[in-house]
Structures are given as structure tokens and as C-alpha cells.
Coordinates of C-alpha atoms in Angstrom, one line a residue:
Chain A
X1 CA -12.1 -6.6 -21.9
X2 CA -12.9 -4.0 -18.9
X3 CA -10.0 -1.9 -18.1
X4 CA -9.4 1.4 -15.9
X5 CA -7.1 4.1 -17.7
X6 CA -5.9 6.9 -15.9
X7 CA -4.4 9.5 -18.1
X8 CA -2.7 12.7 -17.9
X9 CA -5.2 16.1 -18.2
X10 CA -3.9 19.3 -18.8
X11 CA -5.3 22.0 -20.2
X12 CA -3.1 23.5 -21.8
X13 CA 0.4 24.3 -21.5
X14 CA 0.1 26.9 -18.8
X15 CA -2.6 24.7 -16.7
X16 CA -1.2 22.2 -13.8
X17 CA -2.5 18.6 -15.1
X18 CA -3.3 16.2 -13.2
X19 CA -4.0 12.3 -13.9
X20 CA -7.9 11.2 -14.2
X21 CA -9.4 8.0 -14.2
X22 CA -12.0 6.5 -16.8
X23 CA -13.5 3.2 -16.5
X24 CA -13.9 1.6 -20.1
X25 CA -15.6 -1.6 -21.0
X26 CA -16.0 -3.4 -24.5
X27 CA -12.1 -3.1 -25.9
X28 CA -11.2 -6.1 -28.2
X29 CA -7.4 -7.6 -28.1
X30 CA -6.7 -7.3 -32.1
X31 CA -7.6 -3.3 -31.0
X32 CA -4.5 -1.0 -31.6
X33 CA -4.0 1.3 -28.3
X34 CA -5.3 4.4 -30.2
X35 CA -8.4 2.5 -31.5
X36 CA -8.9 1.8 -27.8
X37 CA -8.4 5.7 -27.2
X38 CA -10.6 6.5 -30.4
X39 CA -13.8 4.3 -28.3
X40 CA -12.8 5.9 -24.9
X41 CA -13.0 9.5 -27.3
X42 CA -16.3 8.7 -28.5
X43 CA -17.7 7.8 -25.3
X44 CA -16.7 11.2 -23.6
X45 CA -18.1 13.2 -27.0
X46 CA -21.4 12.0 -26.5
X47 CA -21.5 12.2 -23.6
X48 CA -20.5 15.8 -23.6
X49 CA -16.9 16.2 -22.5
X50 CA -13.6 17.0 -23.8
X51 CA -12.2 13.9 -25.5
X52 CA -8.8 13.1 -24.8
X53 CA -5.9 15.3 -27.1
X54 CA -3.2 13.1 -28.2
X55 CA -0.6 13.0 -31.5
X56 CA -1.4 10.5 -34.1
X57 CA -1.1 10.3 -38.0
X58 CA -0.1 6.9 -40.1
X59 CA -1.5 4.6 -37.2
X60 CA 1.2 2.0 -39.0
X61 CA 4.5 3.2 -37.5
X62 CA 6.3 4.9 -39.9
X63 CA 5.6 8.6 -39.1
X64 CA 6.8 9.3 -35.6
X65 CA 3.2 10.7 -34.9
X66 CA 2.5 9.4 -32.0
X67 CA 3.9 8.7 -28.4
X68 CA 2.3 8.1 -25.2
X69 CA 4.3 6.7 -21.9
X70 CA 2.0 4.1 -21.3
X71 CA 2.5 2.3 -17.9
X72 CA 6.1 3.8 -17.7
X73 CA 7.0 2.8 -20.6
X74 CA 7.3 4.8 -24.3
X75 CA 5.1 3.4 -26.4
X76 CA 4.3 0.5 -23.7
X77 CA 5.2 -3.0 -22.8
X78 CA 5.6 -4.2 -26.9
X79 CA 9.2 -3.9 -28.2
X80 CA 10.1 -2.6 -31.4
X81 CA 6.5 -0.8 -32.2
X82 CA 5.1 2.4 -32.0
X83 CA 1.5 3.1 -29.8
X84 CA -0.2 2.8 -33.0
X85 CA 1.1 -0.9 -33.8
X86 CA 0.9 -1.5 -29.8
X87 CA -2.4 -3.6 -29.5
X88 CA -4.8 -4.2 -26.6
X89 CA -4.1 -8.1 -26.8
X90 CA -0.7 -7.1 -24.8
X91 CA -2.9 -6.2 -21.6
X92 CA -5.3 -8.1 -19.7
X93 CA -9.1 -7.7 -18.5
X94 CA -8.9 -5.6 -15.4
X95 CA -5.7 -3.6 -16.0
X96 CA -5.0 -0.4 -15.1
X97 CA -3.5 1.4 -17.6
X98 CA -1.1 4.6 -16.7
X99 CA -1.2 7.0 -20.1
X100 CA 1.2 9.8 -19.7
X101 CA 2.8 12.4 -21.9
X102 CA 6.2 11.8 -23.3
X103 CA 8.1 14.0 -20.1
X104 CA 11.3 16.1 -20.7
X105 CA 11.7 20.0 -20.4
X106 CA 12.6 20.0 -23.8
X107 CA 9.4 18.6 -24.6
X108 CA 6.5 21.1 -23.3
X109 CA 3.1 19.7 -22.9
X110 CA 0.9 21.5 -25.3
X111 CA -2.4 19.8 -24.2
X112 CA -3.1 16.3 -22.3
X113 CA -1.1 13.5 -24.0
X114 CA 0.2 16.3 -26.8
X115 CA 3.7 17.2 -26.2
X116 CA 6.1 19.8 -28.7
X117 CA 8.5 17.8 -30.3
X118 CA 10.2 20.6 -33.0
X119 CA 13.0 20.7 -30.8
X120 CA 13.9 17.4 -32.7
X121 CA 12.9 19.6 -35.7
X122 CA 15.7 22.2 -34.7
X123 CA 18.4 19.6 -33.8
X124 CA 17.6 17.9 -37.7
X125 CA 18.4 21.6 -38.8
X126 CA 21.3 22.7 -37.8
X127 CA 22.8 20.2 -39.6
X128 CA 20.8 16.8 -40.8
X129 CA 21.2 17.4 -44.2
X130 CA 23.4 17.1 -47.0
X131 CA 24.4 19.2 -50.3
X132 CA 23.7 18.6 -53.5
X133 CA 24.6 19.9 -56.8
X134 CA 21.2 19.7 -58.7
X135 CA 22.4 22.5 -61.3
X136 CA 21.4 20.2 -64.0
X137 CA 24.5 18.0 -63.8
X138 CA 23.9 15.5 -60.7
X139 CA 25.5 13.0 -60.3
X140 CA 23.3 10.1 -59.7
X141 CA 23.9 8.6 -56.1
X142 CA 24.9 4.9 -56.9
X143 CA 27.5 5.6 -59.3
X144 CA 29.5 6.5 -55.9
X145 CA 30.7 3.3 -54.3
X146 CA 29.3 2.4 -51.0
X147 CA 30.3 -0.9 -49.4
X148 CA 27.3 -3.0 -48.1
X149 CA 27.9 -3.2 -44.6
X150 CA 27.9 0.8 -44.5
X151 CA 24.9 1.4 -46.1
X152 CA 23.0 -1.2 -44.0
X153 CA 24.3 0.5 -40.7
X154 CA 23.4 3.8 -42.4
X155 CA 19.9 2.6 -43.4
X156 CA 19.4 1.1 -39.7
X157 CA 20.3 4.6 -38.0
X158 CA 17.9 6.5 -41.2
X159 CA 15.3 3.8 -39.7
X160 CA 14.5 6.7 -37.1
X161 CA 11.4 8.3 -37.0
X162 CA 12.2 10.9 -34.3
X163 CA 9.2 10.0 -32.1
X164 CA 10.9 10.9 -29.3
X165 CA 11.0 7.3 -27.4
X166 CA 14.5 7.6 -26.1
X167 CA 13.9 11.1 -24.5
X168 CA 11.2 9.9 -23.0
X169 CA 12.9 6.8 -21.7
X170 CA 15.6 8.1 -20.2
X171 CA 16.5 8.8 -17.0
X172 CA 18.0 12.2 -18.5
X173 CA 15.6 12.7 -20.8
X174 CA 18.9 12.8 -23.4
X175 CA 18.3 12.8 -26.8
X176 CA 21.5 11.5 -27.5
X177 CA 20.2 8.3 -29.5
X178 CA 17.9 10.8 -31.8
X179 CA 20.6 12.8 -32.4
X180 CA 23.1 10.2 -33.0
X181 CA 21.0 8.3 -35.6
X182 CA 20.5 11.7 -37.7
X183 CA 24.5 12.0 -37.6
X184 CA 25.0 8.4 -38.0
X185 CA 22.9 8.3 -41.6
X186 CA 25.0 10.6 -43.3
X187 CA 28.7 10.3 -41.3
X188 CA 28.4 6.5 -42.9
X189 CA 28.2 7.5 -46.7
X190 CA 30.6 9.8 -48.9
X191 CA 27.7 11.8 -50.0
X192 CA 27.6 12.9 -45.9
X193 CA 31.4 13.4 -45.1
X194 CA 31.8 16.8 -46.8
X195 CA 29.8 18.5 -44.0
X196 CA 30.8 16.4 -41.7
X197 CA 32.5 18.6 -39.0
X198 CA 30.1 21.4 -39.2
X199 CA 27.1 18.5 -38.6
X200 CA 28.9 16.5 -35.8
X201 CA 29.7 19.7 -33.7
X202 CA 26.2 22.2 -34.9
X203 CA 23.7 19.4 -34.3
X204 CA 25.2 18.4 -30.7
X205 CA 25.3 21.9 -30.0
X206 CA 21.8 22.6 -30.5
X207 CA 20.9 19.2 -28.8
X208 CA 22.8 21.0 -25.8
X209 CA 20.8 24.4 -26.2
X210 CA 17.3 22.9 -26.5
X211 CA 17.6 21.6 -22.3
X212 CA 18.0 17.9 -23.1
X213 CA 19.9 15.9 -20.5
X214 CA 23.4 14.3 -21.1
X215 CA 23.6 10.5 -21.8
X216 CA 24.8 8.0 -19.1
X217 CA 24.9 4.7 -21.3
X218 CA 22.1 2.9 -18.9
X219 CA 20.6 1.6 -22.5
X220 CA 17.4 2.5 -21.8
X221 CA 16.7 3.9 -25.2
X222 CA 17.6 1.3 -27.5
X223 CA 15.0 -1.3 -25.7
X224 CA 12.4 1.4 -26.0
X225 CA 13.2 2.4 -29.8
X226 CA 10.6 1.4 -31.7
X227 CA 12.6 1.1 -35.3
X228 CA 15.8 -0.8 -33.0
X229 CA 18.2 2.1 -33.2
X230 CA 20.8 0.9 -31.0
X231 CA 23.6 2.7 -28.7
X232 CA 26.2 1.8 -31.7
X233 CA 24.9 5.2 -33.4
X234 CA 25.8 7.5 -29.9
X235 CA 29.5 5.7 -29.9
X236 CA 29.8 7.1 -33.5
X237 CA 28.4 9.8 -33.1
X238 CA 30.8 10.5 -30.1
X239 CA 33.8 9.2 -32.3
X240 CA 32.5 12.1 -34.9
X241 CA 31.7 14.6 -32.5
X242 CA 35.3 14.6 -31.0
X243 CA 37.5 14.2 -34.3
X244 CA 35.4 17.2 -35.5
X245 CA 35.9 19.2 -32.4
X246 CA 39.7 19.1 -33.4
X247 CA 39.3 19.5 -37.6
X248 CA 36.3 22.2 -36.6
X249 CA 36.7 26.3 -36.8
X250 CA 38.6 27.2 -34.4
X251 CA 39.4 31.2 -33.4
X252 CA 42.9 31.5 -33.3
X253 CA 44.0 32.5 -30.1
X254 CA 47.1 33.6 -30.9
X255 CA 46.6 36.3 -33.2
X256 CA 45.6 40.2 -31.9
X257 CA 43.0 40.3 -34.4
X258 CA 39.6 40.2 -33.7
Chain B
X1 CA 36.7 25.7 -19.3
X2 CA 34.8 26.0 -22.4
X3 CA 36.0 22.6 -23.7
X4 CA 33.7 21.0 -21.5
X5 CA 30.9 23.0 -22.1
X6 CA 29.3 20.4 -24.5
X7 CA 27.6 17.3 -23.2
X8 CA 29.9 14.8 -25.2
X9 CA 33.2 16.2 -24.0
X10 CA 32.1 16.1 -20.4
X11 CA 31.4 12.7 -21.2
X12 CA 34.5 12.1 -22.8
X13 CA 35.9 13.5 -19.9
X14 CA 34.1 11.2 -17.2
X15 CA 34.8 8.3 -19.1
X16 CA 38.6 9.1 -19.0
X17 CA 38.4 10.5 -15.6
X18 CA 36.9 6.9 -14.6
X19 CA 39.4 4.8 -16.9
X20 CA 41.9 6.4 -14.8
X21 CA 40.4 5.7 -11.4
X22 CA 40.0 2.1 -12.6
X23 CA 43.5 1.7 -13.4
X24 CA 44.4 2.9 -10.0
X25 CA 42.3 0.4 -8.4
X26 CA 43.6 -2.2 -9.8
X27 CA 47.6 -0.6 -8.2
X28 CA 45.8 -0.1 -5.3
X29 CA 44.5 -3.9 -5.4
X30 CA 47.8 -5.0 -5.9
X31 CA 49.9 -4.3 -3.3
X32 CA 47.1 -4.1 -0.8
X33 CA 47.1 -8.2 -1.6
X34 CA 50.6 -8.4 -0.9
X35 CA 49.7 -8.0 2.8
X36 CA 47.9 -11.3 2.8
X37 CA 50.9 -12.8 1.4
X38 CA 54.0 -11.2 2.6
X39 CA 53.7 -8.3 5.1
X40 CA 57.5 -7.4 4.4
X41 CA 56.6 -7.2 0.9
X42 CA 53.4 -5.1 2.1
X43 CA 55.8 -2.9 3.8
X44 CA 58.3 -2.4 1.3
X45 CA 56.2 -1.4 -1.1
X46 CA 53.9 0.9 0.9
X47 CA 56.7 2.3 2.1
X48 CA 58.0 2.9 -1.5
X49 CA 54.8 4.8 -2.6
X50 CA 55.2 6.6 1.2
X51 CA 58.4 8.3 0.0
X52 CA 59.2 7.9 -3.5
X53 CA 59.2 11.8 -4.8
X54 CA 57.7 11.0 -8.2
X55 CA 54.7 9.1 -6.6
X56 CA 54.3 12.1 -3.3
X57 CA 54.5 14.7 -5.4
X58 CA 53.7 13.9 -9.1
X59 CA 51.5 11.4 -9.0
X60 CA 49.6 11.9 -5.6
X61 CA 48.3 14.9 -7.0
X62 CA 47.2 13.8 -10.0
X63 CA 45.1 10.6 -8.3
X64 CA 43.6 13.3 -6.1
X65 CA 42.7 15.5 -9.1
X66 CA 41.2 12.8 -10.6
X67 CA 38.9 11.9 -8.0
X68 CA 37.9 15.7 -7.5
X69 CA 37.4 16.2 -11.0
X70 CA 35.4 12.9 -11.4
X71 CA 32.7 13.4 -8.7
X72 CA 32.6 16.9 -9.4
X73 CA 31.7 16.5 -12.9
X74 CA 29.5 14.0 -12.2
X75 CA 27.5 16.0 -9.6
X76 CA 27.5 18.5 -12.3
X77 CA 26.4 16.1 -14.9
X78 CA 23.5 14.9 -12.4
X79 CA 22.2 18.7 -11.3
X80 CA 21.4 19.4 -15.8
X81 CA 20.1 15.7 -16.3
X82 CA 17.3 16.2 -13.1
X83 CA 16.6 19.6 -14.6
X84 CA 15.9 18.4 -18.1
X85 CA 12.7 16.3 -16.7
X86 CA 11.2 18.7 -14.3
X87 CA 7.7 17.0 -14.1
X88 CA 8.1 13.8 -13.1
X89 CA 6.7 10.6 -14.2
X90 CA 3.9 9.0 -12.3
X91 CA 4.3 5.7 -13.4
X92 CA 8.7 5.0 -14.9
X93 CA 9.2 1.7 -15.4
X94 CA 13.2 1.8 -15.9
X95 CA 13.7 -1.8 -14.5
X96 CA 12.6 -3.0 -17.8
X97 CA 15.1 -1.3 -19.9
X98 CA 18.0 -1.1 -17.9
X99 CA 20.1 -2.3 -14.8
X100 CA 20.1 -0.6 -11.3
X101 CA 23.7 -0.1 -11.7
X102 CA 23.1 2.2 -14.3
X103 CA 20.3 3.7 -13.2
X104 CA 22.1 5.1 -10.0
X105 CA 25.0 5.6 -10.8
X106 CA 24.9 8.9 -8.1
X107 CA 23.8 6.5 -5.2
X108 CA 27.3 4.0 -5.7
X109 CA 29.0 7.1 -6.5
X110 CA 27.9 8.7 -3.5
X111 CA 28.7 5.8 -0.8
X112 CA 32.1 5.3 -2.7
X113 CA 32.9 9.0 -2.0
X114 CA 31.4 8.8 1.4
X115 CA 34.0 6.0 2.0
X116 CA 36.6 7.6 0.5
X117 CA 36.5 10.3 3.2
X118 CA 36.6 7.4 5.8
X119 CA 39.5 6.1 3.8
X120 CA 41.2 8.9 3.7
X121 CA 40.6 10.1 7.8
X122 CA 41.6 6.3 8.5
X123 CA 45.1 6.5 6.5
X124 CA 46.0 9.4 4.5
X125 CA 45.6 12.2 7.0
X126 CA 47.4 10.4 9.8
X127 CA 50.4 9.1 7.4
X128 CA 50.5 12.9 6.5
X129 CA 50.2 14.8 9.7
X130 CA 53.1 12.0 11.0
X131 CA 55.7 12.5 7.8
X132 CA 54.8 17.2 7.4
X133 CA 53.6 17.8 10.6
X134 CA 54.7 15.9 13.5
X135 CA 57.5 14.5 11.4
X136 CA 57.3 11.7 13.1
X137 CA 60.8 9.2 12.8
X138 CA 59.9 6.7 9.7
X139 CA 58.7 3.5 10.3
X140 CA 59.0 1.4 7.7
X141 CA 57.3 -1.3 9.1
X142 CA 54.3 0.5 10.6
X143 CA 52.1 0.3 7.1
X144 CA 51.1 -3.5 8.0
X145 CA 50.8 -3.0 12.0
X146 CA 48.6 0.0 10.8
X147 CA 46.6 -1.7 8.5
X148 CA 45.9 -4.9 10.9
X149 CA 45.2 -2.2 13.7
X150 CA 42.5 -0.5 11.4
X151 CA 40.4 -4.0 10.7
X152 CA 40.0 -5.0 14.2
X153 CA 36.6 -2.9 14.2
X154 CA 33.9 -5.1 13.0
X155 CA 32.0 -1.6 12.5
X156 CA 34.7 -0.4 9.8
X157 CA 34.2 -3.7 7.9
X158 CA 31.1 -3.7 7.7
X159 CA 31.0 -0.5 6.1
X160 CA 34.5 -1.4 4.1
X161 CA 32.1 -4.2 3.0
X162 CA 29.1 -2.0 2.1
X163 CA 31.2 0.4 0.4
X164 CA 33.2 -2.2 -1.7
X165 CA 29.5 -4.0 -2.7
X166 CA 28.9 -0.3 -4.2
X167 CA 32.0 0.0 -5.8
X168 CA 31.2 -2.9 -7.4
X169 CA 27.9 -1.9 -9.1
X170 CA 29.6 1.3 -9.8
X171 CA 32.3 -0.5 -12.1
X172 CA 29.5 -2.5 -13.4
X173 CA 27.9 -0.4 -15.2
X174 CA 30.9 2.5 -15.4
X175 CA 33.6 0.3 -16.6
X176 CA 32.7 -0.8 -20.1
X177 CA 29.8 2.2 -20.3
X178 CA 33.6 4.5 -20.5
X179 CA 34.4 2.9 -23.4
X180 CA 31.2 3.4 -24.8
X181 CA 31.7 7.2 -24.0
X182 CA 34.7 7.0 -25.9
X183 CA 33.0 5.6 -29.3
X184 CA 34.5 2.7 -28.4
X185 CA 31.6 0.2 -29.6
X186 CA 33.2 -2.6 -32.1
X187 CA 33.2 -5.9 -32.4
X188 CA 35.3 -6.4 -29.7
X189 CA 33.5 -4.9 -27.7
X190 CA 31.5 -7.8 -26.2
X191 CA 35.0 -9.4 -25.1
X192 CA 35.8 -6.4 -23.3
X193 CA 32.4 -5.7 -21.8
X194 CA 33.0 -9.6 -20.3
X195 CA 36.4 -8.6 -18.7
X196 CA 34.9 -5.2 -17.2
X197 CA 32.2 -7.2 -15.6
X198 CA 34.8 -9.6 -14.0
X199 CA 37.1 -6.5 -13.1
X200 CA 33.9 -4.7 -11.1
X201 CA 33.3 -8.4 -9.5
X202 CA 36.8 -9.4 -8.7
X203 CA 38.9 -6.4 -7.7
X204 CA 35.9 -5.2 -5.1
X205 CA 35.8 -8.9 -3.6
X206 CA 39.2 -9.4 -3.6
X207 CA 39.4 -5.7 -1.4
X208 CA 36.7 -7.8 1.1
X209 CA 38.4 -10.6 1.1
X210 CA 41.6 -8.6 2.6
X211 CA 40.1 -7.3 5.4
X212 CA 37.6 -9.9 6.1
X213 CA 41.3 -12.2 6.3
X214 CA 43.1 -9.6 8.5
X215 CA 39.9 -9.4 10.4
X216 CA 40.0 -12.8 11.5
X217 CA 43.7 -13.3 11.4
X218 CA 44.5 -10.9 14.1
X219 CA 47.8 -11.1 15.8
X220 CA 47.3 -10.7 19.6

């Protein structure tokens, strides 16, 4: 099929980009979208120019690699898959394709479709992990009880692969359902409740600090979700932020000192 | 006001902001109908919430607190979440994901408060320049005489019409999205999501339907 892409340019991430338009002929429909990128590539190499940048790694949806907006939508018109599983069959011959980067100003453009996702990285951080006791006596995790229905709904939220989808869908660019599904994981099993508090209130906190917006339930994210994270995880994770801000350290205002 | 520094409690705090607001429509709903059915009735109860100390004085303020604090937070709210994408999209296809209701939320928002300054030049700042200021002898009929007077303007319908369409779409989307807010996502949640969608229809038409029937039932 014969299809016209016009995709986001940008030097680097001081340079003003702009959207440019290639002409590409010969794309097959079992192609994946990045396969169809990989030919468009190959055509600009040899033909002397600077392919087009963009994030990829396991091309089978698990890694969280890649991301492109791709006609307004995160990872494009195909529910539940990534841009690598997204293939050309869901277009048609003649389209025009709009390829953007994933937009937010927590998200800096690093070059054409690339965009800096460690803020993700830094919200996981402060607090997206649990402790262990691997001094030679651990305790091995399924002798603690954990009814069914808890560890499915903490295996759905661990589902996430922090790709960045539901920033880039939003209207707020919120990371709320990101943040919310790396909460979620953990808040549902005993193993996660002893740092509880500190991970409700640090990881919001840095979700805050790192510019995103704040969510306003319009659901946006959990259609675009490629791995079907849904806004059940940002309820909880609202239910845990708020019990923790009142078990959390608090400085006592009462007292003279300090 | 550093407990709503964080984006969740300023969520919290719209959501409860709004809960309130919609539990004062529905008060509001309620005795407005009365004038459809029973003007004395109309009367006696405006004129109860026109001089009853607890509602003047206690309550009032609160209402009006709420509404401040509720369009000021989300003005606030809307300023950080159009900063946190400051290179726009070319191509944002938000129709496929989500509702318009949601979407502009600061558009309803805006024509309800536009109204709201309407509603309050129309009836609030008369009823209090005539019971402080003037001090005007009490009526305790003039709430229904008033209220007929003020929808003989097919101009102020049709904006009490407009607004009311907005409100609708407002509660729409705000309504069961505050419970949401409030973590507030179980299995009954579907059942309540079905009577906040009836609630953003039915209280908003019923508020049409009362002028559109005093409109057209004018006593000449």
C-alpha cells in the first residue's frame, strides 16, 4: 500500500521541530508499524539522509520501548497493543499517517520521535519497591497467604510496562494511571503493606515534582493502555494516598522543638 | 494551605467541593418545583430560607464558599494541567477515548459560573439590598410574583436553557467522576454511575421545565 506519513523532526532537544512529510510506497498489511518505519529508514539511508530516531527494543510488547502518537492516538488506532504489535493492516492505501512524539513537559523530546521517559524511572524510585530480608533466612513468598482475587488485581496493575501511553493520552498529560498501577502492585499483597505509607505519599510526591498534570477522570488512559490497566488502580491508589497522608510523618506542630 | 498542595488532595477536594454543590442542587430543585405546584408552598418555603438565621448566616456562607472554592480550584487545577503539555499535539484524537463532557469540563464550568453571576444579579443581590440595605417591609409573598416576573424575558430563557444544557454535561461527567476521586470504584459502582447520569439529566431538565412552564403560564 502507498501511504503519506508526516512525522515530527527535531533535532535535538534544543531545536524547534517541525512535522515533515514522506511519501512511501510498497508497505505490506501483516507489516508491524516499526517495520514500516524500518523500510521508510532504509529508504532515507541510501539515499543519504538522516533516518528517522525513534525508541524501540522487544518489537513484541513487553518492554515499554516504544511509543509513538500515531494519528492522535498513543500507540494508534489498535486497542490493547503497543506500536510494535500495531500492524499496517489497521490503515488503508492512501492514508495519511500523523507520527508524533509522546507530548508532556515531563517528557522532553530528545531527538524526532525520542522522548525522555526516566521521569517514570524516578517516580518507580521513590518508592516502587519492597524490602526483603535475603540475610540467608527468606522466607519464600507463597508460604504467605494471598487470596486469588488480590493477586489477580495485583498482577493486572504489575501488567504495566510504563510506556508512557496514558501521559501521552491525556488531556493533562497526568501520569496518574502509571503511578497508580506501580502503587496498586504492591498496596494489594502483604509483602507491599509494610512500606505502604511512605510509597503512597513519596511516589505521588515525586509524580507532582516531575511537572505532570493532575488527573480529571475523562478515561482517556485506560482505552489507550496497551496492557488494559484500568482507572480501578487511580481510585486505589487515591484510597491509599489519603489513609496514608493521615498514618504518614507528620511534624508535630505543637511542640517548640525544631 | 499545604494540604492541598498535592494533586490527589486537590482532587479530593474538588470531588467533595462538587458532592456538595450537587447536593445543593438537588435543595435548590426542590422547592423551586414547588412553584409549579403550589405558589403558597413556593412562598413559604422561600421565605423560610429568606429569614431563617441558621440558613442566612450559617449556611449561606458555606454554599457560597463552596462555589468559590470549587471554581477556584478548578481554575487552578486547569492553569498546571495546560502547563504540563506545553507543545501541543498536531493531530489529538480525544473523541476516541473519552466523552466531551469530560473533556471540557472548563467550558460547562465556565457557562455555569457565567450564569451563576446572572443568577445571582437577577435574585440574590436584589433580595439582599431590599432585606440590609433598603430594608425594605417583608413580603412574604413576593418570591413567586418575583420569580414569574423574571421568566417573562424569552432572552433570560434562553440563556437559563443554555446554561442548564451545560450544567447538565457538567454533572455528567463530574457527578460519578467525584466518586471516582474519592477511591470510590467498587462493584457498585456501575449502579451509582447509572443514578449520576439520571441525576445530571433530570434535575437540569426539570430546572427548564420550570421556567419554560412559568414562561408560558404567565398571569396577566
Amino acid at each position: 500500500m502507498k501511504l503519506t506519513l508526516k512525522i515530527w523532526r527535531q533535532k535535538n532537544n534544543k531545536a524547534k521541530g517541525e512535522l515533515k512529510t514522506y511519501p512511501i510506497d510498497g508497505i505490506e498489511g501483516d507489516m508491524s508499524f516499526l517495520e514500516m518505519l524500518d523500510v521508510l529508514n532504509e529508504g532515507l539511508i541510501n539515499k543519504g539522509e538522516e533516518p528517522v530516531v525513534f525508541d524501540h527494543d522487544c518489537r513484541e510488547g513487553i518492554c515499554g520501548s516504544c511509543s509513538l502518537q500515531i494519528n492522535g492516538e498513543p500507540h494508534g488506532p489498535d486497542r490493547l497493543v503497543t506500536t510494535c504489535q500495531l500492524h499496517m493492516r489497521m490503515f488503508n492505501d492512501g492514508d495519511t499517517i500523523v507520527i508524533e512524539p509522546f507530548r508532556a513537559k515531563a517528557f522532553p523530546v530528545i531527538k524526532d520521535l525520542v522522548v525522555d521517559r526516566s521521569a517514570f524511572d524516578r517516580i518507580q524510585q521513590a518508592g516502587g519497591y519492597i524490602s526483603v530480608n535475603t540475610s540467608g533466612n527468606t522466607i519464600d513468598a507463597n508460604s504467605i497467604p494471598v487470596n486469588k482475587h488480590d493477586a489477580d488485581e495485583s498482577f493486572n496493575a504489575a501488567a504495566c510496562i510504563g510506556c508512557g501511553a496514558c501521559v501521552a493520552a491525556c488531556k493533562n498529560a497526568s501520569a496518574m494511571l502509571f503511578t497508580s498501577a506501580k502503587i496498586s502492585q504492591f498496596a494489594l499483597l502483604p509483602q507491599g503493606r509494610i512500606e505502604a505509607t511512605e510509597r503512597a505519599l513519596n511516589m505521588v510526591k515525586q509524580m507532582d515534582l516531575e511537572g505532570f498534570g493532575n488527573c480529571t477522570n475523562t478515561g482517556a488512559c485506560e482505552i489507550e493502555c496497551p496492557k488494559g490497566i484500568t482507572l480501578v488502580s487511580i481510585a486505589r491508589m487515591n484510597r491509599e494516598f489519603m489513609s496514608a497522608s493521615l498514618e504518614g510523618p507528620l511534624s508535630n506542630v505543637w511542640s517548640k522543638k525544631g | 494551605m499545604a494540604i492541598l498542595s498535592s494533586s490527589i488532595a486537590r482532587k479530593v477536594a474538588m470531588a467533595l467541593s462538587g458532592l456538595f454543590l450537587v447536593f445543593f442542587l438537588a435543595q435548590h430543585f426542590t422547592i423551586n418545583i414547588t412553584s409549579v405546584i403550589d405558589p403558597d408552598t413556593f412562598n413559604s418555603w422561600s421565605e423560610f430560607m429568606g429569614t431563617n438565621g441558621v440558613v442566612q448566616f450559617i449556611l449561606q456562607p458555606i454554599l457560597i464558599f463552596g462555589v468559590v472554592f470549587h471554581f477556584v480550584m478548578g481554575f487552578v487545577l486547569e492553569i498546571r494541567n495546560r502547563n504540563s503539555r506545553k507543545i501541543k499535539y498536531k493531530s489529538f484524537k480525544w473523541n476516541t477515548n473519552s466523552t466531551w463532557a469530560s473533556q471540557n469540563m472548563l467550558i460547562s464550568g465556565a457557562v455555569i459560573l457565567a450564569f451563576l453571576g446572572l443568577h445571582f444579579y437577577d435574585f440574590w443581590v436584589p433580595e439582599i439590598t431590599n432585606k440590609y440595605i433598603n430594608v425594605v417591609p417583608d413580603d412574604p409573598t413576593h418570591y413567586y410574583t418575583e420569580l414569574v416576573h423574571k421568566f417573562e424575558s424569552p432572552v433570560r430563557i434562553g440563556l437559563y436553557c443554555l446554561a442548564f444544557i451545560l450544567l447538565a454535561l457538567h454533572l455528567w461527567h463530574g457527578f460519578s467522576s467525584s466518586f471516582q476521586s474519592l477511591g470510590w470504584n467498587n462493584k457498585y459502582s456501575k449502579g451509582l454511575r447509572g443514578f449520576t447520569k439520571f441525576y445530571a439529566i433530570f434535575i437540569p431538565l426539570g430546572f427548564i421545565f420550570i421556567a419554560l412552564y412559568l414562561h408560558f403560564n404567565q398571569i396577566h
